[in-house]
mmCIF file with all atom_site columns, C-alpha atoms in Angstrom:
data_model
loop_
_atom_site.group_PDB
_atom_site.id
_atom_site.type_symbol
_atom_site.label_atom_id
_atom_site.label_alt_id
_atom_site.label_comp_id
_atom_site.label_asym_id
_atom_site.label_entity_id
_atom_site.label_seq_id
_atom_site.pdbx_PDB_ins_code
_atom_site.Cartn_x
_atom_site.Cartn_y
_atom_site.Cartn_z
_atom_site.occupancy
_atom_site.B_iso_or_equiv
_atom_site.pdbx_formal_charge
_atom_site.auth_seq_id
_atom_site.auth_comp_id
_atom_site.auth_asym_id
_atom_site.auth_atom_id
_atom_site.pdbx_PDB_model_num
ATOM 1  C CA . MET A 1 1  ? 0.000   0.000  0.000   1.00 0.00 ? 1  MET A CA 1
ATOM 2  C CA . ILE A 1 2  ? 1.084   3.552  -0.740  1.00 0.00 ? 2  ILE A CA 1
ATOM 3  C CA . VAL A 1 3  ? -0.055  6.628  1.129   1.00 0.00 ? 3  VAL A CA 1
ATOM 4  C CA . ARG A 1 4  ? -0.177  9.726  -1.063  1.00 0.00 ? 4  ARG A CA 1
ATOM 5  C CA . ILE A 1 5  ? -0.110  13.181 0.501   1.00 0.00 ? 5  ILE A CA 1
ATOM 6  C CA . VAL A 1 6  ? -0.595  16.232 -1.701  1.00 0.00 ? 6  VAL A CA 1
ATOM 7  C CA . LYS A 1 7  ? -0.241  19.825 -0.459  1.00 0.00 ? 7  LYS A CA 1
ATOM 8  C CA . MET A 1 8  ? -2.015  22.555 -2.430  1.00 0.00 ? 8  MET A CA 1
ATOM 9  C CA . GLY A 1 9  ? -2.314  26.276 -1.814  1.00 0.00 ? 9  GLY A CA 1
ATOM 10 C CA . PHE A 1 10 ? -4.996  28.407 -3.445  1.00 0.00 ? 10 PHE A CA 1
ATOM 11 C CA . TYR A 1 11 ? -5.694  32.069 -3.948  1.00 0.00 ? 11 TYR A CA 1
ATOM 12 C CA . LYS A 1 12 ? -8.431  33.033 -1.484  1.00 0.00 ? 12 LYS A CA 1
ATOM 13 C CA . GLN A 1 13 ? -10.846 33.881 -4.277  1.00 0.00 ? 13 GLN A CA 1
ATOM 14 C CA . ASN A 1 14 ? -10.386 30.349 -5.699  1.00 0.00 ? 14 ASN A CA 1
ATOM 15 C CA . ILE A 1 15 ? -11.033 28.302 -2.571  1.00 0.00 ? 15 ILE A CA 1
ATOM 16 C CA . ASP A 1 16 ? -14.757 27.848 -3.229  1.00 0.00 ? 16 ASP A CA 1
ATOM 17 C CA . ALA A 1 17 ? -14.035 26.722 -6.805  1.00 0.00 ? 17 ALA A CA 1
ATOM 18 C CA . PHE A 1 18 ? -11.539 24.170 -5.498  1.00 0.00 ? 18 PHE A CA 1
ATOM 19 C CA . LEU A 1 19 ? -13.965 22.883 -2.861  1.00 0.00 ? 19 LEU A CA 1
ATOM 20 C CA . ASP A 1 20 ? -16.766 22.637 -5.433  1.00 0.00 ? 20 ASP A CA 1
ATOM 21 C CA . ASN A 1 21 ? -14.484 20.664 -7.743  1.00 0.00 ? 21 ASN A CA 1
ATOM 22 C CA . PHE A 1 22 ? -13.418 18.353 -4.924  1.00 0.00 ? 22 PHE A CA 1
ATOM 23 C CA . HIS A 1 23 ? -17.045 17.790 -3.953  1.00 0.00 ? 23 HIS A CA 1
ATOM 24 C CA . ASP A 1 24 ? -17.922 16.976 -7.576  1.00 0.00 ? 24 ASP A CA 1
ATOM 25 C CA . THR A 1 25 ? -15.040 14.530 -8.119  1.00 0.00 ? 25 THR A CA 1
ATOM 26 C CA . LYS A 1 26 ? -14.249 12.966 -4.732  1.00 0.00 ? 26 LYS A CA 1
ATOM 27 C CA . ALA A 1 27 ? -16.513 9.935  -5.228  1.00 0.00 ? 27 ALA A CA 1
ATOM 28 C CA . ASP A 1 28 ? -14.968 9.231  -8.641  1.00 0.00 ? 28 ASP A CA 1
ATOM 29 C CA . ILE A 1 29 ? -11.449 9.525  -7.246  1.00 0.00 ? 29 ILE A CA 1
ATOM 30 C CA . ARG A 1 30 ? -12.289 7.263  -4.308  1.00 0.00 ? 30 ARG A CA 1
ATOM 31 C CA . ALA A 1 31 ? -13.918 4.737  -6.677  1.00 0.00 ? 31 ALA A CA 1
ATOM 32 C CA . PHE A 1 32 ? -10.893 4.676  -8.975  1.00 0.00 ? 32 PHE A CA 1
ATOM 33 C CA . LYS A 1 33 ? -9.363  1.218  -9.148  1.00 0.00 ? 33 LYS A CA 1
ATOM 34 C CA . GLY A 1 34 ? -6.711  0.890  -6.468  1.00 0.00 ? 34 GLY A CA 1
ATOM 35 C CA . CYS A 1 35 ? -7.837  3.794  -4.267  1.00 0.00 ? 35 CYS A CA 1
ATOM 36 C CA . SER A 1 36 ? -9.049  2.561  -0.887  1.00 0.00 ? 36 SER A CA 1
ATOM 37 C CA . TYR A 1 37 ? -9.152  5.807  1.117   1.00 0.00 ? 37 TYR A CA 1
ATOM 38 C CA . LEU A 1 38 ? -9.438  9.551  0.495   1.00 0.00 ? 38 LEU A CA 1
ATOM 39 C CA . GLU A 1 39 ? -9.536  12.524 2.844   1.00 0.00 ? 39 GLU A CA 1
ATOM 40 C CA . LEU A 1 40 ? -9.228  16.282 2.489   1.00 0.00 ? 40 LEU A CA 1
ATOM 41 C CA . TYR A 1 41 ? -7.593  18.410 5.192   1.00 0.00 ? 41 TYR A CA 1
ATOM 42 C CA . ARG A 1 42 ? -7.358  22.176 5.652   1.00 0.00 ? 42 ARG A CA 1
ATOM 43 C CA . ASP A 1 43 ? -4.430  23.863 7.372   1.00 0.00 ? 43 ASP A CA 1
ATOM 44 C CA . LYS A 1 44 ? -5.489  25.509 10.648  1.00 0.00 ? 44 LYS A CA 1
ATOM 45 C CA . SER A 1 45 ? -2.964  28.343 10.453  1.00 0.00 ? 45 SER A CA 1
ATOM 46 C CA . ASN A 1 46 ? -3.394  29.049 6.715   1.00 0.00 ? 46 ASN A CA 1
ATOM 47 C CA . PRO A 1 47 ? -6.932  28.306 5.463   1.00 0.00 ? 47 PRO A CA 1
ATOM 48 C CA . SER A 1 48 ? -5.768  28.662 1.841   1.00 0.00 ? 48 SER A CA 1
ATOM 49 C CA . VAL A 1 49 ? -3.699  25.461 2.146   1.00 0.00 ? 49 VAL A CA 1
ATOM 50 C CA . PHE A 1 50 ? -5.249  22.015 1.723   1.00 0.00 ? 50 PHE A CA 1
ATOM 51 C CA . PHE A 1 51 ? -3.935  18.464 1.795   1.00 0.00 ? 51 PHE A CA 1
ATOM 52 C CA . THR A 1 52 ? -5.311  15.319 0.252   1.00 0.00 ? 52 THR A CA 1
ATOM 53 C CA . TYR A 1 53 ? -4.472  12.052 1.910   1.00 0.00 ? 53 TYR A CA 1
ATOM 54 C CA . SER A 1 54 ? -5.166  8.846  0.010   1.00 0.00 ? 54 SER A CA 1
ATOM 55 C CA . TYR A 1 55 ? -4.317  5.142  0.119   1.00 0.00 ? 55 TYR A CA 1
ATOM 56 C CA . TRP A 1 56 ? -3.408  3.279  -3.066  1.00 0.00 ? 56 TRP A CA 1
ATOM 57 C CA . GLU A 1 57 ? -2.997  -0.474 -3.420  1.00 0.00 ? 57 GLU A CA 1
ATOM 58 C CA . SER A 1 58 ? 0.262   -0.031 -5.340  1.00 0.00 ? 58 SER A CA 1
ATOM 59 C CA . GLU A 1 59 ? 2.481   2.440  -7.156  1.00 0.00 ? 59 GLU A CA 1
ATOM 60 C CA . GLU A 1 60 ? 1.017   1.088  -10.408 1.00 0.00 ? 60 GLU A CA 1
ATOM 61 C CA . HIS A 1 61 ? -2.528  1.944  -9.324  1.00 0.00 ? 61 HIS A CA 1
ATOM 62 C CA . LEU A 1 62 ? -1.451  5.473  -8.407  1.00 0.00 ? 62 LEU A CA 1
ATOM 63 C CA . GLU A 1 63 ? 0.282   5.876  -11.761 1.00 0.00 ? 63 GLU A CA 1
ATOM 64 C CA . GLN A 1 64 ? -2.796  4.591  -13.609 1.00 0.00 ? 64 GLN A CA 1
ATOM 65 C CA . TYR A 1 65 ? -4.826  7.280  -11.841 1.00 0.00 ? 65 TYR A CA 1
ATOM 66 C CA . ARG A 1 66 ? -2.237  9.968  -12.632 1.00 0.00 ? 66 ARG A CA 1
ATOM 67 C CA . LYS A 1 67 ? -2.427  9.010  -16.339 1.00 0.00 ? 67 LYS A CA 1
ATOM 68 C CA . SER A 1 68 ? -6.236  8.774  -16.396 1.00 0.00 ? 68 SER A CA 1
ATOM 69 C CA . ASP A 1 69 ? -8.776  11.093 -17.975 1.00 0.00 ? 69 ASP A CA 1
ATOM 70 C CA . LEU A 1 70 ? -10.222 11.643 -14.488 1.00 0.00 ? 70 LEU A CA 1
ATOM 71 C CA . PHE A 1 71 ? -6.921  12.992 -13.168 1.00 0.00 ? 71 PHE A CA 1
ATOM 72 C CA . LYS A 1 72 ? -6.499  15.198 -16.252 1.00 0.00 ? 72 LYS A CA 1
ATOM 73 C CA . LYS A 1 73 ? -10.010 16.575 -15.702 1.00 0.00 ? 73 LYS A CA 1
ATOM 74 C CA . VAL A 1 74 ? -9.488  17.202 -11.976 1.00 0.00 ? 74 VAL A CA 1
ATOM 75 C CA . TRP A 1 75 ? -6.003  18.664 -12.335 1.00 0.00 ? 75 TRP A CA 1
ATOM 76 C CA . GLY A 1 76 ? -6.991  20.722 -15.367 1.00 0.00 ? 76 GLY A CA 1
ATOM 77 C CA . ARG A 1 77 ? -9.675  22.461 -13.322 1.00 0.00 ? 77 ARG A CA 1
ATOM 78 C CA . ILE A 1 78 ? -7.632  23.149 -10.206 1.00 0.00 ? 78 ILE A CA 1
ATOM 79 C CA . LYS A 1 79 ? -4.194  23.884 -11.633 1.00 0.00 ? 79 LYS A CA 1
ATOM 80 C CA . PRO A 1 80 ? -5.079  27.496 -12.566 1.00 0.00 ? 80 PRO A CA 1
ATOM 81 C CA . LEU A 1 81 ? -6.353  28.064 -9.006  1.00 0.00 ? 81 LEU A CA 1
ATOM 82 C CA . PHE A 1 82 ? -3.025  27.449 -7.243  1.00 0.00 ? 82 PHE A CA 1
ATOM 83 C CA . SER A 1 83 ? -1.209  30.213 -5.399  1.00 0.00 ? 83 SER A CA 1
ATOM 84 C CA . ILE A 1 84 ? 1.793   27.985 -4.639  1.00 0.00 ? 84 ILE A CA 1
ATOM 85 C CA . ARG A 1 85 ? 3.408   25.086 -6.434  1.00 0.00 ? 85 ARG A CA 1
ATOM 86 C CA . PRO A 1 86 ? 1.744   21.865 -5.237  1.00 0.00 ? 86 PRO A CA 1
ATOM 87 C CA . GLU A 1 87 ? 3.876   19.299 -3.458  1.00 0.00 ? 87 GLU A CA 1
ATOM 88 C CA . ALA A 1 88 ? 3.291   15.553 -3.283  1.00 0.00 ? 88 ALA A CA 1
ATOM 89 C CA . TRP A 1 89 ? 4.751   12.693 -1.302  1.00 0.00 ? 89 TRP A CA 1
ATOM 90 C CA . SER A 1 90 ? 4.307   8.958  -1.666  1.00 0.00 ? 90 SER A CA 1
ATOM 91 C CA . VAL A 1 91 ? 5.058   7.268  1.642   1.00 0.00 ? 91 VAL A CA 1
ATOM 92 C CA . ASP A 1 92 ? 4.870   3.825  3.182   1.00 0.00 ? 92 ASP A CA 1
ATOM 93 C CA . LYS A 1 93 ? 2.840   3.439  6.346   1.00 0.00 ? 93 LYS A CA 1
ATOM 94 C CA . VAL A 1 94 ? 5.141   2.139  9.049   1.00 0.00 ? 94 VAL A CA 1
ATOM 95 C CA . GLU A 1 95 ? 2.769   1.834  11.998  1.00 0.00 ? 95 GLU A CA 1
ATOM 96 C CA . THR A 1 96 ? -0.781  2.665  13.042  1.00 0.00 ? 96 THR A CA 1
ATOM 97 C CA . LEU A 1 97 ? -1.876  3.075  16.658  1.00 0.00 ? 97 LEU A CA 1
ATOM 98 C CA . LYS A 1 98 ? -5.560  2.925  17.552  1.00 0.00 ? 98 LYS A CA 1
#
């Protein structure tokens, strides 16, 4: 399993457009083959910064999503809204405490 974390910053006037787009596409992203988990976070100290946190069965599944029409549609809509360059990390989960 791969955990994918993506940090995105938006111009204040574009936040609603981003949230609308996320609302419209989140079910499709979550239903994409290989995606088993999806969350959206908002930074407490800078409300213009958001993070997505998702689980992927494998690197191949993540790459299939990144090459998909769905990703192109989602990214095409939000890319012009960014105020900072997005950052992404693929990490391995080491331990979970409950």
